[in-house]
Amino acid sequence: MNIIISISLYIIVAILLGFTFGWFIAKMIFKEKFEEQVEVLSTNYDANKSSIDTQSKNQVNEIALLKDEIRSLKEKHKQEVDAFLEERIDITMKYKKLLDKVSSLN
């Protein structure tokens, strides 16, 4: 009977020791894998952040160029409208002078 109890105790102790060591080994392995994943994610984050910053700067530059182009087009349109109005005023004044001449002859 003592032998059965001794063997049972040894088996229980062996199971507990195996579980404990297995748990520590698994914890170490998962900790290494976790740290590797954190490193990969950190590297990806830094690369993506750099890429996004570069794209953002490019877009800011493009927006500034487009604003300048719009400003230039508005100025050009204003000049063309002013030139058109001056031409129309000049034609109207010449027409009025001719109309006055014709009216004075009658």
GROMACS .gro file of C-alpha atoms in nm:
model
  106
    1MET     CA    1   0.000   0.000   0.000
    2ASN     CA    2   0.286   0.238   0.082
    3ILE     CA    3   0.431   0.175  -0.261
    4ILE     CA    4   0.104   0.276  -0.432
    5ILE     CA    5   0.084   0.595  -0.225
    6SER     CA    6   0.451   0.673  -0.293
    7ILE     CA    7   0.411   0.612  -0.665
    8SER     CA    8   0.092   0.823  -0.669
    9LEU     CA    9   0.268   1.108  -0.487
   10TYR     CA   10   0.564   1.088  -0.728
   11ILE     CA   11   0.328   1.094  -1.025
   12ILE     CA   12   0.140   1.395  -0.883
   13VAL     CA   13   0.470   1.576  -0.810
   14ALA     CA   14   0.597   1.491  -1.161
   15ILE     CA   15   0.274   1.620  -1.317
   16LEU     CA   16   0.293   1.943  -1.111
   17LEU     CA   17   0.660   1.992  -1.196
   18GLY     CA   18   0.594   1.921  -1.565
   19PHE     CA   19   0.301   2.161  -1.568
   20THR     CA   20   0.504   2.432  -1.388
   21PHE     CA   21   0.809   2.400  -1.614
   22GLY     CA   22   0.586   2.373  -1.921
   23TRP     CA   23   0.406   2.689  -1.815
   24PHE     CA   24   0.736   2.879  -1.767
   25ILE     CA   25   0.872   2.758  -2.102
   26ALA     CA   26   0.548   2.852  -2.281
   27LYS     CA   27   0.550   3.191  -2.110
   28MET     CA   28   0.906   3.259  -2.229
   29ILE     CA   29   0.830   3.148  -2.584
   30PHE     CA   30   0.512   3.358  -2.606
   31LYS     CA   31   0.690   3.656  -2.453
   32GLU     CA   32   0.960   3.638  -2.725
   33LYS     CA   33   0.697   3.608  -2.998
   34PHE     CA   34   0.500   3.896  -2.845
   35GLU     CA   35   0.811   4.116  -2.836
   36GLU     CA   36   0.888   4.027  -3.200
   37GLN     CA   37   0.534   4.120  -3.303
   38VAL     CA   38   0.557   4.448  -3.111
   39GLU     CA   39   0.886   4.525  -3.289
   40VAL     CA   40   0.735   4.446  -3.631
   41LEU     CA   41   0.430   4.661  -3.558
   42SER     CA   42   0.650   4.943  -3.433
   43THR     CA   43   0.860   4.929  -3.748
   44ASN     CA   44   0.549   4.925  -3.967
   45TYR     CA   45   0.403   5.218  -3.773
   46ASP     CA   46   0.719   5.424  -3.819
   47ALA     CA   47   0.731   5.344  -4.192
   48ASN     CA   48   0.363   5.425  -4.238
   49LYS     CA   49   0.393   5.747  -4.038
   50SER     CA   50   0.686   5.858  -4.251
   51SER     CA   51   0.495   5.774  -4.569
   52ILE     CA   52   0.185   5.959  -4.450
   53ASP     CA   53   0.392   6.263  -4.350
   54THR     CA   54   0.554   6.269  -4.694
   55GLN     CA   55   0.218   6.237  -4.869
   56SER     CA   56   0.075   6.510  -4.648
   57LYS     CA   57   0.358   6.747  -4.737
   58ASN     CA   58   0.313   6.669  -5.107
   59GLN     CA   59  -0.059   6.738  -5.084
   60VAL     CA   60   0.002   7.067  -4.903
   61ASN     CA   61   0.240   7.170  -5.182
   62GLU     CA   62  -0.012   7.066  -5.449
   63ILE     CA   63  -0.288   7.262  -5.275
   64ALA     CA   64  -0.065   7.570  -5.258
   65LEU     CA   65   0.013   7.539  -5.630
   66LEU     CA   66  -0.356   7.499  -5.713
   67LYS     CA   67  -0.444   7.804  -5.504
   68ASP     CA   68  -0.180   8.008  -5.689
   69GLU     CA   69  -0.315   7.884  -6.022
   70ILE     CA   70  -0.672   7.975  -5.923
   71ARG     CA   71  -0.558   8.319  -5.808
   72SER     CA   72  -0.376   8.368  -6.140
   73LEU     CA   73  -0.681   8.258  -6.340
   74LYS     CA   74  -0.907   8.493  -6.143
   75GLU     CA   75  -0.670   8.783  -6.207
   76LYS     CA   76  -0.651   8.695  -6.577
   77HIS     CA   77  -1.031   8.673  -6.595
   78LYS     CA   78  -1.065   9.010  -6.424
   79GLN     CA   79  -0.822   9.166  -6.675
   80GLU     CA   80  -1.011   9.014  -6.967
   81VAL     CA   81  -1.345   9.142  -6.833
   82ASP     CA   82  -1.195   9.489  -6.782
   83ALA     CA   83  -1.051   9.487  -7.136
   84PHE     CA   84  -1.389   9.375  -7.277
   85LEU     CA   85  -1.571   9.651  -7.088
   86GLU     CA   86  -1.321   9.915  -7.205
   87GLU     CA   87  -1.365   9.796  -7.563
   88ARG     CA   88  -1.745   9.813  -7.530
   89ILE     CA   89  -1.726  10.159  -7.374
   90ASP     CA   90  -1.498  10.277  -7.656
   91ILE     CA   91  -1.734  10.136  -7.923
   92THR     CA   92  -2.035  10.290  -7.749
   93MET     CA   93  -1.864  10.631  -7.732
   94LYS     CA   94  -1.771  10.616  -8.103
   95TYR     CA   95  -2.128  10.512  -8.188
   96LYS     CA   96  -2.262  10.804  -7.980
   97LYS     CA   97  -2.032  11.050  -8.159
   98LEU     CA   98  -2.148  10.918  -8.497
   99LEU     CA   99  -2.510  10.938  -8.384
  100ASP     CA  100  -2.455  11.297  -8.269
  101LYS     CA  101  -2.297  11.385  -8.607
  102VAL     CA  102  -2.588  11.232  -8.795
  103SER     CA  103  -2.834  11.411  -8.567
  104SER     CA  104  -2.659  11.747  -8.615
  105LEU     CA  105  -2.669  11.710  -8.995
  106ASN     CA  106  -3.045  11.669  -8.993
   0.00000   0.00000   0.00000
